[in-house]
Amino acid sequence: QQPVQSPQAVILREGEDAVINCSSSKALYSVHWYRQKHGEAPVFLMILLKGGEQKGHEKISASFNEKKQQSSLYLTASQLSYSGTYFCGTRGIPNFVFGPGTRLSVLP
Amino acid sequence: NAGVMQNPRHLVRRRGQEARLRCSPMKGHSHVYWYRQLPEEGLKFMVYLQKENIIDESGMPKERFSAEFPKEGPSILRIQQVVRGDSAAYFCASSPTGTNQNSPLHFGNGTRLTVT
């Protein structure tokens, strides 16, 4: 089953912070985060595992609460290059599904 | 560079024709996933394959769509008798293992299919 993401869209000014949330009704063993820029392929950002918090990319970090079946992506001091659509992804058995995406627009 | 290679990048077909989309996974990767993406929408899972096996095709339409990943050569997503609603970007992704939670997916640049 597809995870749920919120918000659907965010508009920021350069330097502002944002949080993107991902949740699932099924048990999560890991959460992946990807970013896709318009017209391009999704790019892997980081993986969150059970019991772990990981900083993986620029000033972007994430947390994972397996009990609540939720993950959050934190973007601090956003840059213009952060603009794009962010997807969380989870491994099903045996497939891999993505949330609907959160569109982030960073304005100068 | 041994990234995921998809071809063609753009494909135009008339209604009723067949479309064949190819995906060569990264070197050493034996697991391939196909996704469909409509404009301004998310990545919809279609099928997951290992070499010579379809592991999960729960996201594939029952008719006209098929996929394979032969022992030699690329994975192929085949759409027969295309209709306008098939117009979309089709992405494939590969990973070295299927169930390892630590394995990210590596995406190709996609094939943009336009049905006229």
PDB file of C-alpha atoms in Angstrom:
ATOM      1  CA  GLN A   1       0.000   0.000   0.000  1.00  0.00           C
ATOM      2  CA  GLN A   2       1.228   3.445  -0.942  1.00  0.00           C
ATOM      3  CA  PRO A   3       2.571   5.672   1.858  1.00  0.00           C
ATOM      4  CA  VAL A   4       0.974   9.061   2.480  1.00  0.00           C
ATOM      5  CA  GLN A   5       2.877  12.345   2.308  1.00  0.00           C
ATOM      6  CA  SER A   6       2.152  15.807   3.630  1.00  0.00           C
ATOM      7  CA  PRO A   7       2.046  18.566   2.700  1.00  0.00           C
ATOM      8  CA  GLN A   8       1.294  18.213  -1.002  1.00  0.00           C
ATOM      9  CA  ALA A   9       3.211  21.371  -1.805  1.00  0.00           C
ATOM     10  CA  VAL A  10       5.431  23.892  -0.049  1.00  0.00           C
ATOM     11  CA  ILE A  11       6.667  27.296  -1.156  1.00  0.00           C
ATOM     12  CA  LEU A  12       9.680  28.721   0.657  1.00  0.00           C
ATOM     13  CA  ARG A  13      12.027  31.647   0.464  1.00  0.00           C
ATOM     14  CA  GLU A  14      15.710  30.874   0.247  1.00  0.00           C
ATOM     15  CA  GLY A  15      17.082  30.232   3.718  1.00  0.00           C
ATOM     16  CA  GLU A  16      13.804  29.035   5.230  1.00  0.00           C
ATOM     17  CA  ASP A  17      13.212  25.564   6.652  1.00  0.00           C
ATOM     18  CA  ALA A  18      10.702  22.901   5.691  1.00  0.00           C
ATOM     19  CA  VAL A  19       9.497  19.541   6.946  1.00  0.00           C
ATOM     20  CA  ILE A  20       7.982  16.843   4.765  1.00  0.00           C
ATOM     21  CA  ASN A  21       6.166  13.953   6.391  1.00  0.00           C
ATOM     22  CA  CYS A  22       5.628  10.389   5.265  1.00  0.00           C
ATOM     23  CA  SER A  23       3.436   7.807   6.961  1.00  0.00           C
ATOM     24  CA  SER A  24       2.140   4.342   6.289  1.00  0.00           C
ATOM     25  CA  SER A  25      -0.658   2.166   7.546  1.00  0.00           C
ATOM     26  CA  LYS A  26       1.636  -0.848   7.231  1.00  0.00           C
ATOM     27  CA  ALA A  27       4.648  -1.693   9.311  1.00  0.00           C
ATOM     28  CA  LEU A  28       7.757   0.033   8.024  1.00  0.00           C
ATOM     29  CA  TYR A  29      11.209  -1.496   8.148  1.00  0.00           C
ATOM     30  CA  SER A  30      12.889   1.288   6.254  1.00  0.00           C
ATOM     31  CA  VAL A  31      12.031   4.510   4.472  1.00  0.00           C
ATOM     32  CA  HIS A  32      13.795   5.885   1.421  1.00  0.00           C
ATOM     33  CA  TRP A  33      13.755   9.501   0.286  1.00  0.00           C
ATOM     34  CA  TYR A  34      14.209  10.651  -3.306  1.00  0.00           C
ATOM     35  CA  ARG A  35      14.105  14.008  -5.053  1.00  0.00           C
ATOM     36  CA  GLN A  36      12.973  14.551  -8.613  1.00  0.00           C
ATOM     37  CA  LYS A  37      13.544  17.740 -10.531  1.00  0.00           C
ATOM     38  CA  HIS A  38      11.214  18.621 -13.359  1.00  0.00           C
ATOM     39  CA  GLY A  39      11.836  16.474 -16.421  1.00  0.00           C
ATOM     40  CA  GLU A  40      14.517  14.421 -14.710  1.00  0.00           C
ATOM     41  CA  ALA A  41      14.853  11.059 -13.024  1.00  0.00           C
ATOM     42  CA  PRO A  42      14.349  10.648  -9.279  1.00  0.00           C
ATOM     43  CA  VAL A  43      17.594  10.788  -7.334  1.00  0.00           C
ATOM     44  CA  PHE A  44      18.251   8.887  -4.142  1.00  0.00           C
ATOM     45  CA  LEU A  45      18.779  11.046  -1.038  1.00  0.00           C
ATOM     46  CA  MET A  46      18.913   8.701   1.937  1.00  0.00           C
ATOM     47  CA  ILE A  47      17.625   5.594   3.664  1.00  0.00           C
ATOM     48  CA  LEU A  48      16.250   5.508   7.182  1.00  0.00           C
ATOM     49  CA  LEU A  49      16.387   2.189   8.971  1.00  0.00           C
ATOM     50  CA  LYS A  50      14.615   0.971  12.074  1.00  0.00           C
ATOM     51  CA  GLY A  51      15.984   2.767  15.117  1.00  0.00           C
ATOM     52  CA  GLY A  52      18.126   5.116  13.054  1.00  0.00           C
ATOM     53  CA  GLU A  53      18.308   8.748  12.111  1.00  0.00           C
ATOM     54  CA  GLN A  54      20.541   9.640   9.262  1.00  0.00           C
ATOM     55  CA  LYS A  55      21.933  12.816   7.757  1.00  0.00           C
ATOM     56  CA  GLY A  56      22.724  12.035   4.199  1.00  0.00           C
ATOM     57  CA  HIS A  57      22.601  14.955   1.869  1.00  0.00           C
ATOM     58  CA  GLU A  58      23.643  18.637   2.044  1.00  0.00           C
ATOM     59  CA  LYS A  59      21.581  20.254   4.826  1.00  0.00           C
ATOM     60  CA  ILE A  60      18.869  17.650   4.528  1.00  0.00           C
ATOM     61  CA  SER A  61      18.258  15.193   7.328  1.00  0.00           C
ATOM     62  CA  ALA A  62      15.494  12.808   8.259  1.00  0.00           C
ATOM     63  CA  SER A  63      14.047  10.842  11.122  1.00  0.00           C
ATOM     64  CA  PHE A  64      12.185   7.570  11.288  1.00  0.00           C
ATOM     65  CA  ASN A  65       9.765   6.481  13.991  1.00  0.00           C
ATOM     66  CA  GLU A  66       8.970   2.862  13.276  1.00  0.00           C
ATOM     67  CA  LYS A  67       6.398   2.644  16.078  1.00  0.00           C
ATOM     68  CA  LYS A  68       4.366   5.446  14.564  1.00  0.00           C
ATOM     69  CA  GLN A  69       5.208   4.225  11.054  1.00  0.00           C
ATOM     70  CA  GLN A  70       6.306   7.735  10.135  1.00  0.00           C
ATOM     71  CA  SER A  71       9.315   9.462   8.683  1.00  0.00           C
ATOM     72  CA  SER A  72      10.065  13.159   8.333  1.00  0.00           C
ATOM     73  CA  LEU A  73      12.482  14.916   6.016  1.00  0.00           C
ATOM     74  CA  TYR A  74      14.000  18.152   7.287  1.00  0.00           C
ATOM     75  CA  LEU A  75      15.352  20.757   4.910  1.00  0.00           C
ATOM     76  CA  THR A  76      17.201  23.545   6.688  1.00  0.00           C
ATOM     77  CA  ALA A  77      18.362  26.862   5.263  1.00  0.00           C
ATOM     78  CA  SER A  78      16.853  25.889   1.934  1.00  0.00           C
ATOM     79  CA  GLN A  79      18.669  26.673  -1.288  1.00  0.00           C
ATOM     80  CA  LEU A  80      17.267  27.243  -4.753  1.00  0.00           C
ATOM     81  CA  SER A  81      18.672  23.851  -5.727  1.00  0.00           C
ATOM     82  CA  TYR A  82      16.347  22.137  -3.253  1.00  0.00           C
ATOM     83  CA  SER A  83      13.361  22.805  -5.500  1.00  0.00           C
ATOM     84  CA  GLY A  84      11.757  19.650  -6.813  1.00  0.00           C
ATOM     85  CA  THR A  85       9.359  16.930  -5.811  1.00  0.00           C
ATOM     86  CA  TYR A  86      10.269  14.769  -2.845  1.00  0.00           C
ATOM     87  CA  PHE A  87       9.091  11.194  -2.647  1.00  0.00           C
ATOM     88  CA  CYS A  88       9.275   8.787   0.210  1.00  0.00           C
ATOM     89  CA  GLY A  89       9.438   5.132  -0.702  1.00  0.00           C
ATOM     90  CA  THR A  90       8.924   1.931   1.199  1.00  0.00           C
ATOM     91  CA  ARG A  91       9.666  -1.682   0.452  1.00  0.00           C
ATOM     92  CA  GLY A  92       6.651  -3.872   0.273  1.00  0.00           C
ATOM     93  CA  ILE A  93       6.857  -7.612  -0.074  1.00  0.00           C
ATOM     94  CA  PRO A  94       8.099  -7.830  -2.648  1.00  0.00           C
ATOM     95  CA  ASN A  95       7.686  -4.531  -4.473  1.00  0.00           C
ATOM     96  CA  PHE A  96       8.773  -0.954  -3.783  1.00  0.00           C
ATOM     97  CA  VAL A  97       6.169   1.821  -3.672  1.00  0.00           C
ATOM     98  CA  PHE A  98       6.349   5.590  -3.428  1.00  0.00           C
ATOM     99  CA  GLY A  99       4.211   8.220  -1.799  1.00  0.00           C
ATOM    100  CA  PRO A 100       2.441  10.752  -4.008  1.00  0.00           C
ATOM    101  CA  GLY A 101       5.190  13.327  -3.581  1.00  0.00           C
ATOM    102  CA  THR A 102       5.610  16.775  -2.046  1.00  0.00           C
ATOM    103  CA  ARG A 103       6.402  19.591  -4.422  1.00  0.00           C
ATOM    104  CA  LEU A 104       8.895  22.041  -2.946  1.00  0.00           C
ATOM    105  CA  SER A 105       9.486  25.429  -4.534  1.00  0.00           C
ATOM    106  CA  VAL A 106      12.274  27.606  -3.191  1.00  0.00           C
ATOM    107  CA  LEU A 107      12.075  31.230  -4.267  1.00  0.00           C
ATOM    108  CA  PRO A 108      14.918  33.770  -4.191  1.00  0.00           C
TER     109      PRO A 108
ATOM    110  CA  ASN B   1      29.556   5.264 -16.517  1.00  0.00           C
ATOM    111  CA  ALA B   2      27.556   2.169 -15.693  1.00  0.00           C
ATOM    112  CA  GLY B   3      24.306   3.876 -14.706  1.00  0.00           C
ATOM    113  CA  VAL B   4      20.820   2.655 -15.548  1.00  0.00           C
ATOM    114  CA  MET B   5      20.264   3.108 -19.266  1.00  0.00           C
ATOM    115  CA  GLN B   6      16.846   3.504 -20.786  1.00  0.00           C
ATOM    116  CA  ASN B   7      16.033   3.868 -24.440  1.00  0.00           C
ATOM    117  CA  PRO B   8      14.596   5.456 -26.301  1.00  0.00           C
ATOM    118  CA  ARG B   9      14.334   8.730 -24.373  1.00  0.00           C
ATOM    119  CA  HIS B  10      11.325   9.757 -26.403  1.00  0.00           C
ATOM    120  CA  LEU B  11       8.937   7.502 -28.257  1.00  0.00           C
ATOM    121  CA  VAL B  12       5.993   8.544 -30.391  1.00  0.00           C
ATOM    122  CA  ARG B  13       3.444   5.945 -31.404  1.00  0.00           C
ATOM    123  CA  ARG B  14       0.091   6.114 -33.118  1.00  0.00           C
ATOM    124  CA  ARG B  15      -2.919   4.524 -31.523  1.00  0.00           C
ATOM    125  CA  GLY B  16      -2.900   0.795 -32.091  1.00  0.00           C
ATOM    126  CA  GLN B  17       0.859   0.459 -32.528  1.00  0.00           C
ATOM    127  CA  GLU B  18       3.217  -1.325 -30.186  1.00  0.00           C
ATOM    128  CA  ALA B  19       5.712   0.365 -27.886  1.00  0.00           C
ATOM    129  CA  ARG B  20       8.869  -1.325 -26.630  1.00  0.00           C
ATOM    130  CA  LEU B  21      10.800   0.318 -23.831  1.00  0.00           C
ATOM    131  CA  ARG B  22      14.235  -0.936 -22.866  1.00  0.00           C
ATOM    132  CA  CYS B  23      16.111  -0.773 -19.603  1.00  0.00           C
ATOM    133  CA  SER B  24      19.661  -1.920 -18.913  1.00  0.00           C
ATOM    134  CA  PRO B  25      20.301  -1.991 -15.163  1.00  0.00           C
ATOM    135  CA  MET B  26      23.472  -0.873 -13.499  1.00  0.00           C
ATOM    136  CA  LYS B  27      26.336  -3.315 -13.679  1.00  0.00           C
ATOM    137  CA  GLY B  28      25.946  -5.945 -10.993  1.00  0.00           C
ATOM    138  CA  HIS B  29      22.241  -5.238 -10.474  1.00  0.00           C
ATOM    139  CA  SER B  30      19.861  -8.094 -11.056  1.00  0.00           C
ATOM    140  CA  HIS B  31      16.613  -6.481  -9.890  1.00  0.00           C
ATOM    141  CA  VAL B  32      14.559  -4.149 -12.044  1.00  0.00           C
ATOM    142  CA  TYR B  33      11.460  -2.116 -11.238  1.00  0.00           C
ATOM    143  CA  TRP B  34       9.240  -0.288 -13.726  1.00  0.00           C
ATOM    144  CA  TYR B  35       7.192   2.790 -12.841  1.00  0.00           C
ATOM    145  CA  ARG B  36       4.755   4.950 -14.772  1.00  0.00           C
ATOM    146  CA  GLN B  37       4.511   8.668 -14.128  1.00  0.00           C
ATOM    147  CA  LEU B  38       1.812  10.914 -15.527  1.00  0.00           C
ATOM    148  CA  PRO B  39       2.566  14.660 -15.738  1.00  0.00           C
ATOM    149  CA  GLU B  40       2.617  16.311 -12.305  1.00  0.00           C
ATOM    150  CA  GLU B  41       1.868  12.987 -10.616  1.00  0.00           C
ATOM    151  CA  GLY B  42       3.743  10.378  -8.614  1.00  0.00           C
ATOM    152  CA  LEU B  43       5.589   7.190  -9.471  1.00  0.00           C
ATOM    153  CA  LYS B  44       3.138   4.346  -9.891  1.00  0.00           C
ATOM    154  CA  PHE B  45       4.630   0.890  -9.431  1.00  0.00           C
ATOM    155  CA  MET B  46       4.076  -1.432 -12.349  1.00  0.00           C
ATOM    156  CA  VAL B  47       6.283  -4.508 -12.136  1.00  0.00           C
ATOM    157  CA  TYR B  48       9.305  -5.929 -10.351  1.00  0.00           C
ATOM    158  CA  LEU B  49      11.568  -8.429 -12.106  1.00  0.00           C
ATOM    159  CA  GLN B  50      14.659 -10.442 -11.493  1.00  0.00           C
ATOM    160  CA  LYS B  51      16.606 -12.113 -14.233  1.00  0.00           C
ATOM    161  CA  GLU B  52      14.192 -14.448 -16.043  1.00  0.00           C
ATOM    162  CA  ASN B  53      11.505 -14.011 -13.377  1.00  0.00           C
ATOM    163  CA  ILE B  54       8.569 -11.720 -12.774  1.00  0.00           C
ATOM    164  CA  ILE B  55       8.438 -11.260  -9.009  1.00  0.00           C
ATOM    165  CA  ASP B  56       5.495  -8.863  -8.704  1.00  0.00           C
ATOM    166  CA  GLU B  57       3.307  -7.552 -11.506  1.00  0.00           C
ATOM    167  CA  SER B  58       0.483  -6.298  -9.325  1.00  0.00           C
ATOM    168  CA  GLY B  59       0.735  -2.804 -10.804  1.00  0.00           C
ATOM    169  CA  MET B  60       0.543  -3.862 -14.429  1.00  0.00           C
ATOM    170  CA  PRO B  61      -2.699  -3.448 -16.363  1.00  0.00           C
ATOM    171  CA  LYS B  62      -4.132  -6.877 -17.117  1.00  0.00           C
ATOM    172  CA  GLU B  63      -4.223  -6.367 -20.837  1.00  0.00           C
ATOM    173  CA  ARG B  64      -1.769  -5.041 -23.433  1.00  0.00           C
ATOM    174  CA  PHE B  65       1.143  -4.654 -21.007  1.00  0.00           C
ATOM    175  CA  SER B  66       3.915  -7.167 -20.487  1.00  0.00           C
ATOM    176  CA  ALA B  67       7.453  -7.135 -19.143  1.00  0.00           C
ATOM    177  CA  GLU B  68      10.453  -9.385 -19.273  1.00  0.00           C
ATOM    178  CA  PHE B  69      14.021  -9.470 -18.057  1.00  0.00           C
ATOM    179  CA  PRO B  70      15.867 -12.175 -19.961  1.00  0.00           C
ATOM    180  CA  LYS B  71      19.070 -13.841 -18.895  1.00  0.00           C
ATOM    181  CA  GLU B  72      20.934 -11.821 -21.497  1.00  0.00           C
ATOM    182  CA  GLY B  73      20.016  -8.320 -22.548  1.00  0.00           C
ATOM    183  CA  PRO B  74      17.904  -5.502 -21.191  1.00  0.00           C
ATOM    184  CA  SER B  75      14.557  -5.581 -19.475  1.00  0.00           C
ATOM    185  CA  ILE B  76      11.710  -4.822 -21.872  1.00  0.00           C
ATOM    186  CA  LEU B  77       8.376  -3.207 -21.102  1.00  0.00           C
ATOM    187  CA  ARG B  78       6.007  -3.874 -23.975  1.00  0.00           C
ATOM    188  CA  ILE B  79       2.740  -2.101 -24.591  1.00  0.00           C
ATOM    189  CA  GLN B  80       0.565  -3.482 -27.347  1.00  0.00           C
ATOM    190  CA  GLN B  81      -2.138  -1.546 -29.178  1.00  0.00           C
ATOM    191  CA  VAL B  82      -1.292   1.699 -27.430  1.00  0.00           C
ATOM    192  CA  VAL B  83      -4.015   4.196 -26.548  1.00  0.00           C
ATOM    193  CA  ARG B  84      -3.760   7.886 -25.722  1.00  0.00           C
ATOM    194  CA  GLY B  85      -4.026   7.098 -22.006  1.00  0.00           C
ATOM    195  CA  ASP B  86      -0.706   5.244 -22.194  1.00  0.00           C
ATOM    196  CA  SER B  87       1.103   8.535 -22.775  1.00  0.00           C
ATOM    197  CA  ALA B  88       3.384   8.984 -19.787  1.00  0.00           C
ATOM    198  CA  ALA B  89       6.962   8.831 -18.622  1.00  0.00           C
ATOM    199  CA  TYR B  90       8.118   5.298 -17.882  1.00  0.00           C
ATOM    200  CA  PHE B  91      11.020   4.937 -15.484  1.00  0.00           C
ATOM    201  CA  CYS B  92      12.961   1.871 -14.648  1.00  0.00           C
ATOM    202  CA  ALA B  93      15.097   1.476 -11.564  1.00  0.00           C
ATOM    203  CA  SER B  94      17.561  -1.186 -10.539  1.00  0.00           C
ATOM    204  CA  SER B  95      19.022  -2.449  -7.304  1.00  0.00           C
ATOM    205  CA  PRO B  96      21.625  -5.065  -6.485  1.00  0.00           C
ATOM    206  CA  THR B  97      19.255  -6.993  -4.257  1.00  0.00           C
ATOM    207  CA  GLY B  98      15.527  -7.145  -3.921  1.00  0.00           C
ATOM    208  CA  THR B  99      14.767  -7.390  -0.268  1.00  0.00           C
ATOM    209  CA  ASN B 100      17.776  -5.764   1.366  1.00  0.00           C
ATOM    210  CA  GLN B 101      16.423  -2.716   3.133  1.00  0.00           C
ATOM    211  CA  ASN B 102      19.720  -0.894   2.636  1.00  0.00           C
ATOM    212  CA  SER B 103      19.673  -1.002  -1.140  1.00  0.00           C
ATOM    213  CA  PRO B 104      18.561   2.224  -2.824  1.00  0.00           C
ATOM    214  CA  LEU B 105      16.958   2.233  -6.235  1.00  0.00           C
ATOM    215  CA  HIS B 106      18.943   3.748  -9.083  1.00  0.00           C
ATOM    216  CA  PHE B 107      16.774   5.279 -11.764  1.00  0.00           C
ATOM    217  CA  GLY B 108      17.233   5.617 -15.483  1.00  0.00           C
ATOM    218  CA  ASN B 109      16.335   8.856 -17.261  1.00  0.00           C
ATOM    219  CA  GLY B 110      13.013   7.473 -18.381  1.00  0.00           C
ATOM    220  CA  THR B 111      11.210   7.025 -21.683  1.00  0.00           C
ATOM    221  CA  ARG B 112       8.593   9.623 -22.564  1.00  0.00           C
ATOM    222  CA  LEU B 113       5.892   7.878 -24.536  1.00  0.00           C
ATOM    223  CA  THR B 114       3.505   9.985 -26.571  1.00  0.00           C
ATOM    224  CA  VAL B 115       0.557   8.341 -28.286  1.00  0.00           C
ATOM    225  CA  THR B 116      -0.982  10.351 -31.101  1.00  0.00           C
TER     226      THR B 116
END
